[in-house]
Structures are given as C-alpha cells and as structure tokens.
C-alpha cells in the first residue's frame, strides 16, 4: 500500500502489487511524467484544475495509456521516468477527454495497453475514437491483432462473461474483438507485464521526439 507520509508509488513493497482504487488515482486525469513539473508523480488533476493545465509545459510528447490501476502503479514504480497516463476510473469524463484531445493537438503521441477481453477492447476502441490526428492502428501498436491471437492461445483464460462480442468501430479492434469471441478466452494486463516492459521501451525509443 502507499506509505501515509509519502503519496507516491515508491512505497510499494518489492514484488507486491496492490490495486489502487479509482477514487484514489483515477478521479479525473492521472499521469506520470507528462507535465513539466517538480510535483510528486503520479499527478492527479481534478476538474477545477483543467483550464490551467491545457497549455501547461510538457515534459514528454509520448504517452503510454494504461487501463489497469495496478499495472500503471507497478510500471511507474519500476520505470519512474516513463510517460504514463491512467485510463481507468475516469469513465471518459469531460475533463479526461478535453485533456487527451488538447495534448494530442499539442503533438502528443499515444499508444494504448488494456485488458484483452471484450470490455477492454471496447474501451481501447473508445479511446481511439477520441483522437483527431492519430489512427487506431497507431493506438494499438503494442497490442496488434496478431499479438492477441498468439497471447490468447498461450495465456488465455476461458470465461464467457469476458468474451461476449461487443460493438467496436475501428477495424483493428474489430479484428481483436472477433478473435476474443471465437477463442472464448481473455487475458488480464498483469499477465503481460514482461512483454509490456520490452515493448514500451522499444516504442519510447522509436517515437522519441
């Protein structure tokens, strides 16, 4: 858990991951190393802070958007300099949407990592639809349809509740949704931590401005 005297993820015990509640770090917009500030990271912005942050100086123009609270916290713990944005807990509220779109207009490049189940794919598709200058294929660069097929075959868990077909718009996410429905399998983000660390490293290096 978080140390009471220091509200950072550095207080996680080695090897222990505690799911941080959406109320704690997902109220509006939670990020790490996106804005050029010396405030402790991660940084959570509430609705009344929106206006002042729309044009706030940026530390990075790359962002890895993470669906899962615990994965976000662990990645930040293990890689405290990585530019991360937490998707979970905001329900695509107005504050989150405005900041995501404003950051993109200022040159931010996004890639998205989420649970590989029906709800997670639908959420990724919804995130991609927010963007005006970035294709869904770019957003899905770290979890492509061929990856989903291989990971489901190797690591997938059978559960009809998590694999029911849902409506998505982007062809890349339609392909992933179809695979999940056909396999009747899903994967949680925690199962792919090792893969994530390698792929995020490569993506940050390849897209560095």
PDB file of C-alpha atoms in Angstrom:
ATOM      1  CA  UNK A   1       0.000   0.000   0.000  1.00  0.00           C
ATOM      2  CA  UNK A   2       1.002   3.642  -0.160  1.00  0.00           C
ATOM      3  CA  UNK A   3       3.073   4.976   2.704  1.00  0.00           C
ATOM      4  CA  UNK A   4       0.985   7.572   4.612  1.00  0.00           C
ATOM      5  CA  UNK A   5       3.799  10.099   4.778  1.00  0.00           C
ATOM      6  CA  UNK A   6       4.615   9.969   1.051  1.00  0.00           C
ATOM      7  CA  UNK A   7       1.892   9.749  -1.566  1.00  0.00           C
ATOM      8  CA  UNK A   8       3.999   8.084  -4.251  1.00  0.00           C
ATOM      9  CA  UNK A   9       4.220   4.581  -5.672  1.00  0.00           C
ATOM     10  CA  UNK A  10       7.813   4.189  -4.460  1.00  0.00           C
ATOM     11  CA  UNK A  11       6.451   2.763  -1.206  1.00  0.00           C
ATOM     12  CA  UNK A  12       5.221  -0.443  -2.817  1.00  0.00           C
ATOM     13  CA  UNK A  13       6.896  -3.464  -1.263  1.00  0.00           C
ATOM     14  CA  UNK A  14       9.123  -5.341  -3.649  1.00  0.00           C
ATOM     15  CA  UNK A  15       7.134  -7.900  -5.590  1.00  0.00           C
ATOM     16  CA  UNK A  16       3.792  -6.749  -4.225  1.00  0.00           C
ATOM     17  CA  UNK A  17       1.116  -5.122  -6.368  1.00  0.00           C
ATOM     18  CA  UNK A  18      -1.925  -3.570  -4.721  1.00  0.00           C
ATOM     19  CA  UNK A  19      -4.792  -2.411  -6.904  1.00  0.00           C
ATOM     20  CA  UNK A  20      -5.195   1.326  -6.286  1.00  0.00           C
ATOM     21  CA  UNK A  21      -8.812   2.342  -6.296  1.00  0.00           C
ATOM     22  CA  UNK A  22     -10.215   4.613  -8.982  1.00  0.00           C
ATOM     23  CA  UNK A  23     -11.263   7.002  -6.230  1.00  0.00           C
ATOM     24  CA  UNK A  24      -7.609   7.433  -5.243  1.00  0.00           C
ATOM     25  CA  UNK A  25      -5.846   7.887  -8.577  1.00  0.00           C
ATOM     26  CA  UNK A  26      -8.488   7.856 -11.298  1.00  0.00           C
ATOM     27  CA  UNK A  27     -10.898  10.645 -10.366  1.00  0.00           C
ATOM     28  CA  UNK A  28     -10.171  12.812 -13.379  1.00  0.00           C
ATOM     29  CA  UNK A  29      -6.778  12.572 -15.057  1.00  0.00           C
ATOM     30  CA  UNK A  30      -3.814  10.733 -13.567  1.00  0.00           C
ATOM     31  CA  UNK A  31      -0.441  10.767 -15.279  1.00  0.00           C
ATOM     32  CA  UNK A  32       3.285  10.434 -14.693  1.00  0.00           C
ATOM     33  CA  UNK A  33       5.986  12.471 -16.431  1.00  0.00           C
ATOM     34  CA  UNK A  34       3.623  14.152 -18.872  1.00  0.00           C
ATOM     35  CA  UNK A  35       3.717  17.693 -17.472  1.00  0.00           C
ATOM     36  CA  UNK A  36       6.938  19.584 -16.787  1.00  0.00           C
ATOM     37  CA  UNK A  37       6.587  19.975 -13.026  1.00  0.00           C
ATOM     38  CA  UNK A  38       8.576  19.060  -9.936  1.00  0.00           C
ATOM     39  CA  UNK A  39       5.426  17.900  -8.141  1.00  0.00           C
ATOM     40  CA  UNK A  40       5.485  14.277  -6.939  1.00  0.00           C
ATOM     41  CA  UNK A  41       4.448  11.751  -9.542  1.00  0.00           C
ATOM     42  CA  UNK A  42       1.911  10.372 -10.374  1.00  0.00           C
ATOM     43  CA  UNK A  43      -0.068  13.577 -10.672  1.00  0.00           C
ATOM     44  CA  UNK A  44      -3.878  13.557 -10.437  1.00  0.00           C
ATOM     45  CA  UNK A  45      -5.777  16.529 -11.860  1.00  0.00           C
ATOM     46  CA  UNK A  46      -9.288  17.328 -10.742  1.00  0.00           C
ATOM     47  CA  UNK A  47     -11.932  19.200 -12.792  1.00  0.00           C
ATOM     48  CA  UNK A  48     -11.144  22.605 -11.309  1.00  0.00           C
ATOM     49  CA  UNK A  49      -7.519  22.297 -12.449  1.00  0.00           C
ATOM     50  CA  UNK A  50      -8.352  21.653 -16.108  1.00  0.00           C
ATOM     51  CA  UNK A  51      -8.108  25.148 -17.552  1.00  0.00           C
ATOM     52  CA  UNK A  52      -4.660  25.863 -16.120  1.00  0.00           C
ATOM     53  CA  UNK A  53      -3.277  22.546 -17.432  1.00  0.00           C
ATOM     54  CA  UNK A  54      -4.471  22.687 -21.033  1.00  0.00           C
ATOM     55  CA  UNK A  55      -1.383  24.681 -22.078  1.00  0.00           C
ATOM     56  CA  UNK A  56       0.931  23.726 -19.223  1.00  0.00           C
ATOM     57  CA  UNK A  57       4.524  22.966 -20.368  1.00  0.00           C
ATOM     58  CA  UNK A  58       5.053  19.316 -21.274  1.00  0.00           C
ATOM     59  CA  UNK A  59       7.849  17.044 -20.146  1.00  0.00           C
ATOM     60  CA  UNK A  60       7.107  14.486 -22.864  1.00  0.00           C
ATOM     61  CA  UNK A  61       5.196  14.242 -26.124  1.00  0.00           C
ATOM     62  CA  UNK A  62       4.842  10.468 -25.835  1.00  0.00           C
ATOM     63  CA  UNK A  63       2.317   8.729 -23.606  1.00  0.00           C
ATOM     64  CA  UNK A  64       1.529   5.119 -22.839  1.00  0.00           C
ATOM     65  CA  UNK A  65      -2.117   4.928 -21.778  1.00  0.00           C
ATOM     66  CA  UNK A  66      -2.744   2.139 -19.258  1.00  0.00           C
ATOM     67  CA  UNK A  67      -6.202   0.760 -18.478  1.00  0.00           C
ATOM     68  CA  UNK A  68      -5.387  -1.030 -15.224  1.00  0.00           C
ATOM     69  CA  UNK A  69      -4.665   0.849 -11.949  1.00  0.00           C
ATOM     70  CA  UNK A  70      -2.279  -1.738 -10.548  1.00  0.00           C
ATOM     71  CA  UNK A  71      -0.319  -2.097 -13.800  1.00  0.00           C
ATOM     72  CA  UNK A  72       0.006   1.693 -14.022  1.00  0.00           C
ATOM     73  CA  UNK A  73       1.339   1.821 -10.453  1.00  0.00           C
ATOM     74  CA  UNK A  74       3.793  -1.033 -10.937  1.00  0.00           C
ATOM     75  CA  UNK A  75       5.128   0.303 -14.235  1.00  0.00           C
ATOM     76  CA  UNK A  76       5.670   3.686 -12.609  1.00  0.00           C
ATOM     77  CA  UNK A  77       7.430   2.038  -9.687  1.00  0.00           C
ATOM     78  CA  UNK A  78       9.747   0.026 -11.931  1.00  0.00           C
ATOM     79  CA  UNK A  79      10.247   2.792 -14.522  1.00  0.00           C
ATOM     80  CA  UNK A  80       9.717   6.116 -12.701  1.00  0.00           C
ATOM     81  CA  UNK A  81      10.739   8.193 -15.755  1.00  0.00           C
ATOM     82  CA  UNK A  82       8.252   6.671 -18.207  1.00  0.00           C
ATOM     83  CA  UNK A  83       5.436   8.930 -19.509  1.00  0.00           C
ATOM     84  CA  UNK A  84       2.215   7.191 -18.479  1.00  0.00           C
ATOM     85  CA  UNK A  85      -1.480   8.091 -18.416  1.00  0.00           C
ATOM     86  CA  UNK A  86      -4.047   6.132 -16.437  1.00  0.00           C
ATOM     87  CA  UNK A  87      -7.309   5.466 -18.249  1.00  0.00           C
ATOM     88  CA  UNK A  88      -9.127   3.582 -15.514  1.00  0.00           C
ATOM     89  CA  UNK A  89     -11.651   5.301 -13.288  1.00  0.00           C
ATOM     90  CA  UNK A  90     -12.428   8.369 -15.365  1.00  0.00           C
ATOM     91  CA  UNK A  91     -15.217   6.836 -17.498  1.00  0.00           C
ATOM     92  CA  UNK A  92     -14.141   9.164 -20.319  1.00  0.00           C
ATOM     93  CA  UNK A  93     -15.431  12.159 -18.408  1.00  0.00           C
ATOM     94  CA  UNK A  94     -15.270  15.655 -19.856  1.00  0.00           C
ATOM     95  CA  UNK A  95     -12.026  16.566 -18.069  1.00  0.00           C
ATOM     96  CA  UNK A  96     -10.232  13.478 -19.351  1.00  0.00           C
ATOM     97  CA  UNK A  97     -11.492  13.884 -22.920  1.00  0.00           C
ATOM     98  CA  UNK A  98     -10.553  17.584 -23.116  1.00  0.00           C
ATOM     99  CA  UNK A  99      -7.035  16.956 -21.848  1.00  0.00           C
ATOM    100  CA  UNK A 100      -6.455  13.953 -24.105  1.00  0.00           C
ATOM    101  CA  UNK A 101      -7.583  15.890 -27.174  1.00  0.00           C
ATOM    102  CA  UNK A 102      -5.696  19.046 -26.198  1.00  0.00           C
ATOM    103  CA  UNK A 103      -2.482  17.113 -25.606  1.00  0.00           C
ATOM    104  CA  UNK A 104      -2.843  15.425 -28.992  1.00  0.00           C
ATOM    105  CA  UNK A 105      -3.300  18.830 -30.642  1.00  0.00           C
ATOM    106  CA  UNK A 106      -0.028  19.873 -28.998  1.00  0.00           C
ATOM    107  CA  UNK A 107       1.807  16.928 -30.557  1.00  0.00           C
ATOM    108  CA  UNK A 108       1.302  14.123 -28.047  1.00  0.00           C
ATOM    109  CA  UNK A 109       1.682  10.593 -29.456  1.00  0.00           C
ATOM    110  CA  UNK A 110      -0.381   7.877 -27.796  1.00  0.00           C
ATOM    111  CA  UNK A 111      -0.249   4.129 -27.523  1.00  0.00           C
ATOM    112  CA  UNK A 112      -2.785   2.116 -25.503  1.00  0.00           C
ATOM    113  CA  UNK A 113      -2.498  -1.022 -23.372  1.00  0.00           C
ATOM    114  CA  UNK A 114      -5.577  -2.663 -21.886  1.00  0.00           C
ATOM    115  CA  UNK A 115      -7.111  -5.937 -20.800  1.00  0.00           C
ATOM    116  CA  UNK A 116      -7.650  -8.304 -23.707  1.00  0.00           C
ATOM    117  CA  UNK A 117     -11.297  -9.040 -23.040  1.00  0.00           C
ATOM    118  CA  UNK A 118     -14.488  -7.710 -24.609  1.00  0.00           C
ATOM    119  CA  UNK A 119     -14.780  -4.739 -22.253  1.00  0.00           C
ATOM    120  CA  UNK A 120     -11.089  -3.888 -22.569  1.00  0.00           C
ATOM    121  CA  UNK A 121     -11.170  -3.928 -26.377  1.00  0.00           C
ATOM    122  CA  UNK A 122     -14.281  -1.762 -26.391  1.00  0.00           C
ATOM    123  CA  UNK A 123     -12.553   0.690 -24.045  1.00  0.00           C
ATOM    124  CA  UNK A 124      -9.476   0.845 -26.283  1.00  0.00           C
ATOM    125  CA  UNK A 125     -11.723   1.493 -29.287  1.00  0.00           C
ATOM    126  CA  UNK A 126     -13.480   4.272 -27.388  1.00  0.00           C
ATOM    127  CA  UNK A 127     -10.129   5.877 -26.556  1.00  0.00           C
ATOM    128  CA  UNK A 128      -9.037   5.730 -30.201  1.00  0.00           C
ATOM    129  CA  UNK A 129     -12.272   7.438 -31.265  1.00  0.00           C
ATOM    130  CA  UNK A 130     -11.395  10.444 -29.096  1.00  0.00           C
ATOM    131  CA  UNK A 131      -8.356  11.242 -31.207  1.00  0.00           C
ATOM    132  CA  UNK A 132      -8.369  13.547 -34.226  1.00  0.00           C
ATOM    133  CA  UNK A 133      -4.869  13.045 -35.628  1.00  0.00           C
ATOM    134  CA  UNK A 134      -3.919   9.538 -34.515  1.00  0.00           C
ATOM    135  CA  UNK A 135      -5.131   6.344 -36.186  1.00  0.00           C
ATOM    136  CA  UNK A 136      -6.472   3.369 -34.241  1.00  0.00           C
ATOM    137  CA  UNK A 137      -3.628   1.309 -35.702  1.00  0.00           C
ATOM    138  CA  UNK A 138      -1.118   3.643 -34.058  1.00  0.00           C
ATOM    139  CA  UNK A 139      -3.000   3.451 -30.757  1.00  0.00           C
ATOM    140  CA  UNK A 140      -2.934  -0.367 -30.945  1.00  0.00           C
ATOM    141  CA  UNK A 141       0.744  -0.593 -31.913  1.00  0.00           C
ATOM    142  CA  UNK A 142       1.729  -2.561 -28.792  1.00  0.00           C
ATOM    143  CA  UNK A 143      -1.254  -4.938 -28.909  1.00  0.00           C
ATOM    144  CA  UNK A 144      -1.890  -5.810 -32.535  1.00  0.00           C
ATOM    145  CA  UNK A 145      -4.391  -8.441 -33.755  1.00  0.00           C
ATOM    146  CA  UNK A 146      -1.651 -10.997 -34.464  1.00  0.00           C
ATOM    147  CA  UNK A 147      -0.313 -10.487 -30.923  1.00  0.00           C
ATOM    148  CA  UNK A 148      -3.768 -11.034 -29.459  1.00  0.00           C
ATOM    149  CA  UNK A 149      -4.132 -14.342 -31.307  1.00  0.00           C
ATOM    150  CA  UNK A 150      -0.799 -15.647 -30.022  1.00  0.00           C
ATOM    151  CA  UNK A 151      -1.281 -14.434 -26.450  1.00  0.00           C
ATOM    152  CA  UNK A 152      -4.794 -15.853 -26.205  1.00  0.00           C
ATOM    153  CA  UNK A 153      -3.617 -19.235 -27.474  1.00  0.00           C
ATOM    154  CA  UNK A 154      -0.762 -19.292 -24.975  1.00  0.00           C
ATOM    155  CA  UNK A 155      -2.105 -17.452 -21.912  1.00  0.00           C
ATOM    156  CA  UNK A 156      -5.848 -17.067 -22.394  1.00  0.00           C
ATOM    157  CA  UNK A 157      -8.390 -17.949 -19.717  1.00  0.00           C
ATOM    158  CA  UNK A 158     -11.766 -19.347 -20.749  1.00  0.00           C
ATOM    159  CA  UNK A 159     -14.686 -17.254 -19.484  1.00  0.00           C
ATOM    160  CA  UNK A 160     -17.852 -16.481 -21.439  1.00  0.00           C
ATOM    161  CA  UNK A 161     -18.553 -13.398 -19.310  1.00  0.00           C
ATOM    162  CA  UNK A 162     -15.355 -11.718 -20.517  1.00  0.00           C
ATOM    163  CA  UNK A 163     -15.550 -12.771 -24.164  1.00  0.00           C
ATOM    164  CA  UNK A 164     -19.031 -11.801 -25.318  1.00  0.00           C
ATOM    165  CA  UNK A 165     -18.936  -9.871 -28.612  1.00  0.00           C
ATOM    166  CA  UNK A 166     -19.304  -6.107 -28.186  1.00  0.00           C
ATOM    167  CA  UNK A 167     -19.638  -3.382 -30.761  1.00  0.00           C
ATOM    168  CA  UNK A 168     -16.453  -1.561 -31.798  1.00  0.00           C
ATOM    169  CA  UNK A 169     -15.775   0.770 -34.710  1.00  0.00           C
ATOM    170  CA  UNK A 170     -12.087   0.588 -35.622  1.00  0.00           C
ATOM    171  CA  UNK A 171     -11.096  -2.328 -37.917  1.00  0.00           C
ATOM    172  CA  UNK A 172      -8.058  -3.146 -35.755  1.00  0.00           C
ATOM    173  CA  UNK A 173     -10.251  -3.540 -32.689  1.00  0.00           C
ATOM    174  CA  UNK A 174     -12.953  -5.360 -34.644  1.00  0.00           C
ATOM    175  CA  UNK A 175     -10.321  -7.977 -35.502  1.00  0.00           C
ATOM    176  CA  UNK A 176      -9.255  -8.282 -31.862  1.00  0.00           C
ATOM    177  CA  UNK A 177     -12.856  -8.473 -30.634  1.00  0.00           C
ATOM    178  CA  UNK A 178     -13.620 -11.237 -33.137  1.00  0.00           C
ATOM    179  CA  UNK A 179     -10.601 -13.249 -32.000  1.00  0.00           C
ATOM    180  CA  UNK A 180     -11.594 -12.987 -28.350  1.00  0.00           C
ATOM    181  CA  UNK A 181     -15.171 -14.043 -29.120  1.00  0.00           C
ATOM    182  CA  UNK A 182     -14.023 -17.000 -31.230  1.00  0.00           C
ATOM    183  CA  UNK A 183     -11.460 -18.232 -28.693  1.00  0.00           C
ATOM    184  CA  UNK A 184     -13.788 -17.657 -25.695  1.00  0.00           C
ATOM    185  CA  UNK A 185     -10.608 -16.588 -23.914  1.00  0.00           C
ATOM    186  CA  UNK A 186      -9.353 -13.376 -22.318  1.00  0.00           C
ATOM    187  CA  UNK A 187      -6.110 -12.040 -20.825  1.00  0.00           C
ATOM    188  CA  UNK A 188      -5.642  -9.622 -17.943  1.00  0.00           C
ATOM    189  CA  UNK A 189      -2.957  -6.957 -18.194  1.00  0.00           C
ATOM    190  CA  UNK A 190      -0.975  -8.352 -15.279  1.00  0.00           C
ATOM    191  CA  UNK A 191      -0.204 -11.482 -17.317  1.00  0.00           C
ATOM    192  CA  UNK A 192       1.730  -9.439 -19.882  1.00  0.00           C
ATOM    193  CA  UNK A 193       3.982  -7.318 -17.670  1.00  0.00           C
ATOM    194  CA  UNK A 194       7.202  -8.762 -19.093  1.00  0.00           C
ATOM    195  CA  UNK A 195       6.024  -8.193 -22.644  1.00  0.00           C
ATOM    196  CA  UNK A 196       4.901  -4.663 -21.805  1.00  0.00           C
ATOM    197  CA  UNK A 197       8.276  -3.632 -20.413  1.00  0.00           C
ATOM    198  CA  UNK A 198      10.096  -4.694 -23.566  1.00  0.00           C
ATOM    199  CA  UNK A 199       7.566  -3.210 -25.972  1.00  0.00           C
ATOM    200  CA  UNK A 200       7.151   0.096 -24.146  1.00  0.00           C
ATOM    201  CA  UNK A 201      10.919   0.547 -24.072  1.00  0.00           C
ATOM    202  CA  UNK A 202      11.144  -0.045 -27.818  1.00  0.00           C
ATOM    203  CA  UNK A 203       8.169   2.224 -28.572  1.00  0.00           C
ATOM    204  CA  UNK A 204       9.531   5.111 -26.499  1.00  0.00           C
ATOM    205  CA  UNK A 205      12.908   4.865 -28.214  1.00  0.00           C
ATOM    206  CA  UNK A 206      11.362   4.650 -31.692  1.00  0.00           C
ATOM    207  CA  UNK A 207       8.963   7.585 -31.213  1.00  0.00           C
ATOM    208  CA  UNK A 208      11.207   9.879 -29.195  1.00  0.00           C
ATOM    209  CA  UNK A 209      10.956  13.449 -30.432  1.00  0.00           C
TER     210      UNK A 209
END
